[in-house]
Short mmCIF file of C-alpha atoms in Angstrom, two decimals:
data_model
loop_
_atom_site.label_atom_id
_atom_site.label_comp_id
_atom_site.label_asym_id
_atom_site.label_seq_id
_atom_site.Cartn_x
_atom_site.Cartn_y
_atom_site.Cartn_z
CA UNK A 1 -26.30 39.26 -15.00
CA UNK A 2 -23.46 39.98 -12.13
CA UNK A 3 -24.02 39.36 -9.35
CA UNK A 4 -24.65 41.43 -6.35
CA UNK A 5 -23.47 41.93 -2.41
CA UNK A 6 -27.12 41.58 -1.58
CA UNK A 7 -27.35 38.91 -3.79
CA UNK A 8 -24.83 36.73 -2.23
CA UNK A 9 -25.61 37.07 1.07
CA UNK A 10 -29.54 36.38 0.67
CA UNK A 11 -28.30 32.91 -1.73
CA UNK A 12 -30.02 30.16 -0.16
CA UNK A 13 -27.96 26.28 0.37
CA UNK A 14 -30.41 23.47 -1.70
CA UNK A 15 -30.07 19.72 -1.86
CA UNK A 16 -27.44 20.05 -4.19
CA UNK A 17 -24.52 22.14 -5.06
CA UNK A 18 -25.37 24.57 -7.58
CA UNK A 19 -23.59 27.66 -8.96
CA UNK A 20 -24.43 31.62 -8.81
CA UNK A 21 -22.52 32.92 -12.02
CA UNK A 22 -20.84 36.30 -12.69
CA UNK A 23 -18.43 37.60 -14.69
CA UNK A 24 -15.84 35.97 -17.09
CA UNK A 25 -15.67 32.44 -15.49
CA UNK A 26 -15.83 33.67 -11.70
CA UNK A 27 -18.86 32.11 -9.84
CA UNK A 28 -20.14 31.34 -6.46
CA UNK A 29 -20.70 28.05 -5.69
CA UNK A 30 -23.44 26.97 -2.69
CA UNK A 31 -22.75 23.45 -1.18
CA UNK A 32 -25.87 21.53 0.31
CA UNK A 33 -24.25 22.58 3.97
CA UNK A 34 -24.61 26.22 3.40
CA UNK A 35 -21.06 27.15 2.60
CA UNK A 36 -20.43 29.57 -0.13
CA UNK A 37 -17.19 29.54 -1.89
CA UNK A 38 -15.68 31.97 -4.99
CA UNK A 39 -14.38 29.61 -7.86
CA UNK A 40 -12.51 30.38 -10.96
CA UNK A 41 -12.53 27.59 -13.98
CA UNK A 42 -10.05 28.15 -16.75
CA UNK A 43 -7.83 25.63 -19.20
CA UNK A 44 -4.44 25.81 -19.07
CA UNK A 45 -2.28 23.15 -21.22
CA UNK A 46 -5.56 21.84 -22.50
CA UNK A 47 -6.32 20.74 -19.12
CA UNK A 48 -9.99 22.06 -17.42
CA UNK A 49 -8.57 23.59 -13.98
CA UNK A 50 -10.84 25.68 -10.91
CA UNK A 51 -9.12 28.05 -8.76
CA UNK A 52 -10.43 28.66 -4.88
CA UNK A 53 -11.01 32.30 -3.90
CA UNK A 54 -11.82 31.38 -0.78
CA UNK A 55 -15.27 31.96 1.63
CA UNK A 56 -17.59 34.57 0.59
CA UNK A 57 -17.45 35.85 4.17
CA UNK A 58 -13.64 35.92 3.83
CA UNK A 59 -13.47 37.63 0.49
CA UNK A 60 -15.88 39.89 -0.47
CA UNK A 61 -16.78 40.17 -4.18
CA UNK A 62 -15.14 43.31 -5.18
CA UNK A 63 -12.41 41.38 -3.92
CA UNK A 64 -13.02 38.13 -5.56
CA UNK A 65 -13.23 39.91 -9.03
CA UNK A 66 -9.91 41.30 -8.64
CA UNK A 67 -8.31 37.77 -8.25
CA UNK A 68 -10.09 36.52 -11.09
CA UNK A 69 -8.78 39.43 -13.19
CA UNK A 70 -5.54 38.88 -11.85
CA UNK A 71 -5.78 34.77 -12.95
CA UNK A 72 -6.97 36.31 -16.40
CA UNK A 73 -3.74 38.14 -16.90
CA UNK A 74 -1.59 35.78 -15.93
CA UNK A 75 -3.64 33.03 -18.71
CA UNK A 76 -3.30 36.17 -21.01
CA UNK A 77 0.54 35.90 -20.44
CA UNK A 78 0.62 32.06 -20.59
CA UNK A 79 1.09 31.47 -17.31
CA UNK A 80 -0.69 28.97 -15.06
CA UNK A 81 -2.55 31.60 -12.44
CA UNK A 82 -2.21 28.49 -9.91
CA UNK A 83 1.43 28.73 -9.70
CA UNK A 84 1.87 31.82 -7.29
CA UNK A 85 -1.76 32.47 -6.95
CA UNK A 86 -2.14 34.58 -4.00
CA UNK A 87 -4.21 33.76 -1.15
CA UNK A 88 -5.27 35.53 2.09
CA UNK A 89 -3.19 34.36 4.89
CA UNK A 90 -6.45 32.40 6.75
CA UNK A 91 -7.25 30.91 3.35
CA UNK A 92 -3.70 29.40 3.45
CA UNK A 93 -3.55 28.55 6.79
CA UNK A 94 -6.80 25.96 6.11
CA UNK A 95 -6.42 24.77 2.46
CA UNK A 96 -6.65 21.21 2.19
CA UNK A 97 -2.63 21.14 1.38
CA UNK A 98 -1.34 23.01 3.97
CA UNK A 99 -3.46 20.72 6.61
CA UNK A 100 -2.53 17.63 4.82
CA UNK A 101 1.25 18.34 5.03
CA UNK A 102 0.70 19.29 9.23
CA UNK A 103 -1.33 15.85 9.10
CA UNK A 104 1.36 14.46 7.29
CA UNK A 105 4.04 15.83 9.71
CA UNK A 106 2.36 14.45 12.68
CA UNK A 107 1.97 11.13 11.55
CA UNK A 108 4.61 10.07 9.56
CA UNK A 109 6.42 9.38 13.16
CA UNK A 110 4.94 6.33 13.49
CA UNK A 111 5.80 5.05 9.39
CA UNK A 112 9.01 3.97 7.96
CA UNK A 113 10.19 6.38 5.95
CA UNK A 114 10.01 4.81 2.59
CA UNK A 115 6.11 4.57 3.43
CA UNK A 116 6.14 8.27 4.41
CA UNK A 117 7.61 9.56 1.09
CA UNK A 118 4.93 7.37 -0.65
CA UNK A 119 1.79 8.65 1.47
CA UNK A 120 3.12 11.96 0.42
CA UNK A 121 4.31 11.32 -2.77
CA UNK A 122 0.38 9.65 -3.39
CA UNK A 123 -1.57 13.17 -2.26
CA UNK A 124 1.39 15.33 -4.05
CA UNK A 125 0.21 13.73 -7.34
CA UNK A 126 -3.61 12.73 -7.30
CA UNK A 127 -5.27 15.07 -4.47
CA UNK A 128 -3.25 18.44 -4.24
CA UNK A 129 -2.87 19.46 -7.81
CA UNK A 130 -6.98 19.17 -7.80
CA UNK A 131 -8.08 19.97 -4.01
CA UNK A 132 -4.66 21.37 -2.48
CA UNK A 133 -6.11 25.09 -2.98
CA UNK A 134 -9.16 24.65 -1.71
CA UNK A 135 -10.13 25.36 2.04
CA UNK A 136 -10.69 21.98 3.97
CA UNK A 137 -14.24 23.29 4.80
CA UNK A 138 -15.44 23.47 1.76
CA UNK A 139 -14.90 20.43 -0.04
CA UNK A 140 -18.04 18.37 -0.27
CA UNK A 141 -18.30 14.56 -1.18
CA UNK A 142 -18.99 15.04 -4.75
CA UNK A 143 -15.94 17.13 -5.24
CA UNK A 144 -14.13 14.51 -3.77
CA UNK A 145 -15.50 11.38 -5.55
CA UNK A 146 -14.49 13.41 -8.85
CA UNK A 147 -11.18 13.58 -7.94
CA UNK A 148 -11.00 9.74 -6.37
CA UNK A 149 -12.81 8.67 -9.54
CA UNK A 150 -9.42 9.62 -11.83
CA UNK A 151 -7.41 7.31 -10.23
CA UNK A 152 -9.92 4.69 -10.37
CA UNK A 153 -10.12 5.47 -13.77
CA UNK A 154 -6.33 4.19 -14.16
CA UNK A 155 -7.85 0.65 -13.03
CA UNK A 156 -5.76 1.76 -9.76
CA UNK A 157 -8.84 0.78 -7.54
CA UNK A 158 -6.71 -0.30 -4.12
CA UNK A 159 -4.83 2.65 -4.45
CA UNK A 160 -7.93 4.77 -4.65
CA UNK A 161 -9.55 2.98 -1.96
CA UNK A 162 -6.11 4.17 0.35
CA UNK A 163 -5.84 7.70 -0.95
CA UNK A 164 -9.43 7.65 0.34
CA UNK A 165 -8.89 7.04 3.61
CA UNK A 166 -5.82 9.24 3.60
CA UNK A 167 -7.96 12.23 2.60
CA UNK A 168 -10.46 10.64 5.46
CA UNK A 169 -7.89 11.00 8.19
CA UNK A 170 -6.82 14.30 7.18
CA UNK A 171 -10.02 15.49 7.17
CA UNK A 172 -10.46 14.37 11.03
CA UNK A 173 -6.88 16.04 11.78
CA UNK A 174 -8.70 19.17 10.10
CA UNK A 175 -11.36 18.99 12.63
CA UNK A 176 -9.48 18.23 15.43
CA UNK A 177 -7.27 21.87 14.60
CA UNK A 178 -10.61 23.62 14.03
CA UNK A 179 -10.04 23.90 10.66
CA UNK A 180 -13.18 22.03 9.35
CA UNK A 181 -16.24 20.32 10.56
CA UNK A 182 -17.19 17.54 8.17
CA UNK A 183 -15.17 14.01 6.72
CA UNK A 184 -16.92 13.89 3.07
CA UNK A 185 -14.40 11.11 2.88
CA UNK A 186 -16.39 9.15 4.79
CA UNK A 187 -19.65 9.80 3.25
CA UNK A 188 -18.31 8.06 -0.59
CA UNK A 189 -17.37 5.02 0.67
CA UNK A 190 -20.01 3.22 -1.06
CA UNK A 191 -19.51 5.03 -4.17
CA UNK A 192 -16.25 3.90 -4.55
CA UNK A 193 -15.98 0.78 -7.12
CA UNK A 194 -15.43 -2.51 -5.98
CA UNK A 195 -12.06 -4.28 -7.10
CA UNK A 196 -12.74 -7.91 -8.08
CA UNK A 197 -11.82 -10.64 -5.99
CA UNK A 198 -8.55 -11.37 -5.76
CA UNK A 199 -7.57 -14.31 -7.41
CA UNK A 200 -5.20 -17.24 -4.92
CA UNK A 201 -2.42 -18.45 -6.22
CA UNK A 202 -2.16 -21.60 -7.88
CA UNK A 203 -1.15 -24.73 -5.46
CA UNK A 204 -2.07 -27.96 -5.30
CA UNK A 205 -4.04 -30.06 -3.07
CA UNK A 206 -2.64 -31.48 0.29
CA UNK A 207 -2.68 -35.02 -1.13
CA UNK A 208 -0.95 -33.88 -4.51
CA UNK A 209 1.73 -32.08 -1.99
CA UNK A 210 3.75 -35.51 -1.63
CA UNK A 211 4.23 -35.75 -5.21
CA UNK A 212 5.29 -31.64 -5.47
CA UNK A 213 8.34 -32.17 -2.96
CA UNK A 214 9.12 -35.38 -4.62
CA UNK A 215 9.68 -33.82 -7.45
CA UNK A 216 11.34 -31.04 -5.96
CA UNK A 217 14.29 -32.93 -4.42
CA UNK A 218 14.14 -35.11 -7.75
CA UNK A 219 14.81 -31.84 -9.70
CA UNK A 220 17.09 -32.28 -12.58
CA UNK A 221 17.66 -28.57 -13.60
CA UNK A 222 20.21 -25.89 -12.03
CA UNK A 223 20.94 -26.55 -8.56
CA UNK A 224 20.11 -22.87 -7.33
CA UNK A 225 16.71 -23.20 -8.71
CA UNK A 226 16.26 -25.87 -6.29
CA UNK A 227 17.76 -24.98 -3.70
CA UNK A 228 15.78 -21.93 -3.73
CA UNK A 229 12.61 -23.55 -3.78
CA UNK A 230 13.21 -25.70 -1.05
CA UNK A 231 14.17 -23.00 0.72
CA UNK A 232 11.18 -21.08 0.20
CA UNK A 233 9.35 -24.29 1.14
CA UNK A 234 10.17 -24.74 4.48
CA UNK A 235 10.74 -21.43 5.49
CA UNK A 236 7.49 -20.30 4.15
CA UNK A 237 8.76 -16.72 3.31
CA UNK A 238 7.46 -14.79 -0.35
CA UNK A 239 9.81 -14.71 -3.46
CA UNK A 240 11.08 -11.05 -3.23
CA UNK A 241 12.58 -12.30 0.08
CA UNK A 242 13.92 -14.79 -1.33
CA UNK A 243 15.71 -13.83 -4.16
CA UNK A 244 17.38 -10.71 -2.75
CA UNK A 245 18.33 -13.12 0.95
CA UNK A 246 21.57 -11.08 2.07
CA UNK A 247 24.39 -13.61 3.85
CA UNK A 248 24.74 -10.67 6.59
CA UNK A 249 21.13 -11.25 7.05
CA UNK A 250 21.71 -14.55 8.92
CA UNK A 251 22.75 -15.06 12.14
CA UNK A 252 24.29 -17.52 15.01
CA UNK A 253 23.74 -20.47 11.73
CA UNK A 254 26.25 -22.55 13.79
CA UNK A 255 23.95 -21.89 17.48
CA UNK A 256 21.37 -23.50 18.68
CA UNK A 257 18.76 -20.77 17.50
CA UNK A 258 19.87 -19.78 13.79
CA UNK A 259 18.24 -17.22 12.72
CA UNK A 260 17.15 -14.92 9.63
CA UNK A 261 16.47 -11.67 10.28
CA UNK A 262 14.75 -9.53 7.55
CA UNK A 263 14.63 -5.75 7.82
CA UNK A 264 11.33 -3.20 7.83
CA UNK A 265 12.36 -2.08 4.15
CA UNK A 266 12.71 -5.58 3.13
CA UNK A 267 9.50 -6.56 4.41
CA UNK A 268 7.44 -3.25 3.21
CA UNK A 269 6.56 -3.43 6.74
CA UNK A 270 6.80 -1.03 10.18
CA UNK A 271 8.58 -4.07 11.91
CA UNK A 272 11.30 -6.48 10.74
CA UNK A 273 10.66 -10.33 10.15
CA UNK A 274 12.26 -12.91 12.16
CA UNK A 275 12.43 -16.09 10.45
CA UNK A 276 13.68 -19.37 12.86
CA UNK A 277 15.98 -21.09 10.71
CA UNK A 278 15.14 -25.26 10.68
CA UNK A 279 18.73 -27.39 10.29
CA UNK A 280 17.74 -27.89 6.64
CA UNK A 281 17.61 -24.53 5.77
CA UNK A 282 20.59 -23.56 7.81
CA UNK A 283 22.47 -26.36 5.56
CA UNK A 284 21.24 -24.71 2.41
CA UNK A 285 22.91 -21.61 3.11
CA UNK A 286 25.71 -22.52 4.46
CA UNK A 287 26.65 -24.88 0.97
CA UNK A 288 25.44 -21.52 -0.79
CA UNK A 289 27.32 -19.07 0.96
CA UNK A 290 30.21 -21.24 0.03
CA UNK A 291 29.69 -21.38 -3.60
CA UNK A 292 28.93 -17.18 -3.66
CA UNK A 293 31.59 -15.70 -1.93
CA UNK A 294 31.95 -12.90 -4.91
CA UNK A 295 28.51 -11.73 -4.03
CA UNK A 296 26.74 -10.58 -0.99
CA UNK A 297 23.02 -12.98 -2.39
CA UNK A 298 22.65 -16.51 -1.30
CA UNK A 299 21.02 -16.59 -4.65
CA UNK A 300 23.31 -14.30 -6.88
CA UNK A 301 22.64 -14.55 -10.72
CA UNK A 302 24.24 -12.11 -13.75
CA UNK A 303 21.07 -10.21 -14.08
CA UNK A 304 20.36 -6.82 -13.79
CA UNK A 305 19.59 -6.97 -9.80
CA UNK A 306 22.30 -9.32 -9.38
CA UNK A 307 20.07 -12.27 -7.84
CA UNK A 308 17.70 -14.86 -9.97
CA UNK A 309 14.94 -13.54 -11.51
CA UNK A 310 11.19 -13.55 -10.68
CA UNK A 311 10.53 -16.26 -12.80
CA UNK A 312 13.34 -18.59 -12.04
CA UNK A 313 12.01 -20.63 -9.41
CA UNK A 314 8.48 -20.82 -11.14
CA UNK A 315 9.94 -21.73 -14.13
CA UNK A 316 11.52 -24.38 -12.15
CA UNK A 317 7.84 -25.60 -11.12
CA UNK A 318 6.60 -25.60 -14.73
CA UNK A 319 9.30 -27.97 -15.80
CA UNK A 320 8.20 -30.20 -13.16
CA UNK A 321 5.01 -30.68 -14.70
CA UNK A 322 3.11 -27.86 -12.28
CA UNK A 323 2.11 -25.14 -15.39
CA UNK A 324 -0.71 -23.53 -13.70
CA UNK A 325 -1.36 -25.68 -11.10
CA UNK A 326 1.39 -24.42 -8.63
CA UNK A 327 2.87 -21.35 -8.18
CA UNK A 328 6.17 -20.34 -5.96
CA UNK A 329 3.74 -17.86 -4.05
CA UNK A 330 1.62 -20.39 -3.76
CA UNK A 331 3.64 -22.84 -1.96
CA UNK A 332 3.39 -20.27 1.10
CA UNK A 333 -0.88 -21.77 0.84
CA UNK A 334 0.37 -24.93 0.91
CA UNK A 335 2.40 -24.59 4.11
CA UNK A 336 -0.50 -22.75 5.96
CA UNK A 337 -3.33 -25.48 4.59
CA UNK A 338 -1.06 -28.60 5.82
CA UNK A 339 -0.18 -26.96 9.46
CA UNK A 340 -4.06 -25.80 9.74
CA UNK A 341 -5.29 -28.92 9.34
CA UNK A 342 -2.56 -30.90 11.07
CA UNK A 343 -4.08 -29.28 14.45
CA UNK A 344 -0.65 -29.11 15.44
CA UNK A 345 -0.07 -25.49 16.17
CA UNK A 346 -1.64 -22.37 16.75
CA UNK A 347 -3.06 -20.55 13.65
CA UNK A 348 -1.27 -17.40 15.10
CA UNK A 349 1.39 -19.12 14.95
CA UNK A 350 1.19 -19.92 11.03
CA UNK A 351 0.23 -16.39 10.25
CA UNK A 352 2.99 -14.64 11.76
CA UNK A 353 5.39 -16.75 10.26
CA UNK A 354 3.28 -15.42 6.97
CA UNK A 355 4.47 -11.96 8.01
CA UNK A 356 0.51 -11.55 7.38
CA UNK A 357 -0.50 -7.90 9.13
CA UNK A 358 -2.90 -8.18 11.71
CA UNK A 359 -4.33 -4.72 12.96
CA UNK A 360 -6.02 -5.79 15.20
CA UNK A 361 -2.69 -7.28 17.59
CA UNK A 362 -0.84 -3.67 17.76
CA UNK A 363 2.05 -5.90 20.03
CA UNK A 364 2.39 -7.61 16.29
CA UNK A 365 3.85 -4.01 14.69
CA UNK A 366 6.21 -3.75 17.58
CA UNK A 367 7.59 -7.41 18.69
CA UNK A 368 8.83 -8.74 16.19
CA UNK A 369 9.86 -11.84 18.00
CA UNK A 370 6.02 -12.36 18.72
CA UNK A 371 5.73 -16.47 19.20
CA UNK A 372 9.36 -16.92 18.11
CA UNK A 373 9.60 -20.44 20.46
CA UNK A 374 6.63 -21.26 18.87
CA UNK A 375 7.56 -20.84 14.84
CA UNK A 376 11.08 -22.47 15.91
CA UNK A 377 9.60 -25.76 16.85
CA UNK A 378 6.31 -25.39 14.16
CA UNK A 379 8.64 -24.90 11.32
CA UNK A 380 11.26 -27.92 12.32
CA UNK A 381 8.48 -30.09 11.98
CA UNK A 382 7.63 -28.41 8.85
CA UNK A 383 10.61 -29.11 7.24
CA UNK A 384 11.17 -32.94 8.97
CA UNK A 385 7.75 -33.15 6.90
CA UNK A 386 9.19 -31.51 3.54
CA UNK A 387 12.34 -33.43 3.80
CA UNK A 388 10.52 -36.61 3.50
CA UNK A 389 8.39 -37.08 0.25
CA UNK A 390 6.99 -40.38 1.96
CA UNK A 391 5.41 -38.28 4.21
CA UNK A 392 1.72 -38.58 2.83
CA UNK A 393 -0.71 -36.30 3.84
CA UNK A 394 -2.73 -37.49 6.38
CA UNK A 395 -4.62 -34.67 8.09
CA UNK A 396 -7.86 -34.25 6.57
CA UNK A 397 -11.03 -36.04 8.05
#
């Protein structure tokens, strides 16, 4: 049967959300927290899609009838009623989108703006399309984990676990602006599924390390190949940064205080990286920016980027015998697990030269010269200890 006035004010909120049917797919739906909202389902495109009418306190039901008639006619014309769908002003003015973007706005200040345009471009394709019509108060947990749950459902389960907590924080902004009173972001945490552990990357033992850099100077292949390794070695920085190391990137190599300094886009990161520069590195690029003076890449190659490929240096490794058992990322674990152990410097120290975030130092995302001194003379001795393959390791008990 429709359903009445009378009958929608006197519907009473349960455990559970549950649904008050009336006419040709229009419906009230009760949420557990008392709320009762005016839904529309329909397919379009062979895709199952629910438009929000808004609060029934809002929209009354003579009213909510004529916007599902109005959807009807525009499926009827084979049009999506989404596109254009017209909402009361209010409803607009607190629909999960429209408080997103002001969220969005507000906050994207303090990002770079690469990361902005991904936060944005993250909601724009996985949360609006499914919640961006719907008013921020009304969305309850289980609406949310159904949405959530497709991109876990891509095996994307990081990326699910951030648009979370983006949804999470707009939610907050929403009740900060009056707009809503609840975070059901909050309440699905535990639902959310678990992403295995990650898996380290392969490196060997501190007493096989010896017999790695032996082999690394001893390396019979291309010379670029091992010259990037080393370099990587002793400097301690990822592969990306590597490969794509710009000569305008260094400066004062022929100072007392060389230096390599690696932007906020390079790094993927709100601050820039500041790498001290030990003598043997600074030699390394200085006989490589010799040898490239057509290109702008210490490490230029004829491939589609212009610079070695992601595989050339651990290539390099497996002809050496290390298939498996080292990795070029995993030479950055070998670096860390020496100057741990070697209780010669500050474990702060290690992990800023790491460029590994810590949110819990907030000076970290703004100094980006944070224990510079300190990395200068730490990664000297690193390299003093790389350079010399009859340096055994000594530093475990």
């Amino acid at each position: 049967m429709p359903l009445t006035a009378l009958g929608v004010k006197n519907a009473k909120p349960q455990d559970k959300p549950y649904k008050l049917s009336d006419e040709k797919g229009l419906y009230l739906l009760i949420t557990p927290s008392g709320s009762k909202l005016w839904r529309f389902d329909y397919r379009f495109a062979d895709k199952r899609k629910t438009l929000a009418f808004g609060k029934w306190d809002d929209v009354e039901l003579a009213r909510a009838r004529e916007r599902r008639d109005a959807a009807r006619k525009s499926l009827a014309a084979a049009r999506d009623p989404a596109i254009g769908e017209a909402h009361d002003e209010a409803v607009v003015k607190s629909s999960f989108e429209t408080i997103a973007r002001d969220w969005h706005a507000a906050t994207k200040t303090a990002w770079t703006p690469r990361y902005a345009k991904l936060v944005l471009g993250r909601l724009e394709a996985d949360i609006f399309p499914h919640l961006g019509n719907d008013d921020i108060d009304t969305i309850e947990p289980p609406r949310l984990l159904q949405v959530i749950r497709k991109i876990e459902a891509r095996n994307a389960l990081e990326m699910a676990k951030r648009v979370k907590n983006y949804c999470s924080e707009i939610f907050q902004y929403g009740i900060a602006e009056g707009k809503g009173r609840r975070d059901p972001a909050a309440e699905i945490h535990r639902a959310l599924k678990k992403p295995r552990p990650k898996k380290h990357m392969a490196a060997v033992s501190p007493a096989e390390f010896h017999t790695l850099v032996a082999r690394m100077h001893a390396y019979d292949g291309d010379e670029l190949t091992r010259h990037a390794l080393v370099f990587t070695l002793i400097t301690m920085v990822r592969t990306q940064e590597t490969r794509f190391a710009s000569i305008d990137e260094f400066e004062n190599l022929d100072g007392q205080e060389p230096l390599w300094r690696l932007s906020p886009e390079r790094m993927k990161m709100r601050r820039e990286h500041l790498v001290p520069l030990p003598h043997q590195a600074v030699t390394i690029v200085k006989r490589l920016r010799e040898k490239s003076r057509d290109s702008r890449y210490l490490f230029p190659a004829s491939t589609k980027s212009g610079v070695i490929s992601e595989n050339t240096m651990l290539y390099g490794l497996y002809r050496m015998g290390y298939h498996s058992r080292q990795t070029t990322h995993g030479l950055r674990r070998c670096a860390s697990t020496i100057m741990n152990e070697s209780g010669k410097f500050e474990p702060d120290w290690i992990e800023t030269q790491l460029a590994h975030a810590d949110d819990d130092k907030v000076r970290g995302a703004y100094n980006a010269a944070i224990y510079l001194p300190h990395r200068r003379r730490m990664l000297q001795w690193w390299a003093d200890f790389v350079e010399k393959p009859t340096n055994v390791y000594r530093f475990a008990a």
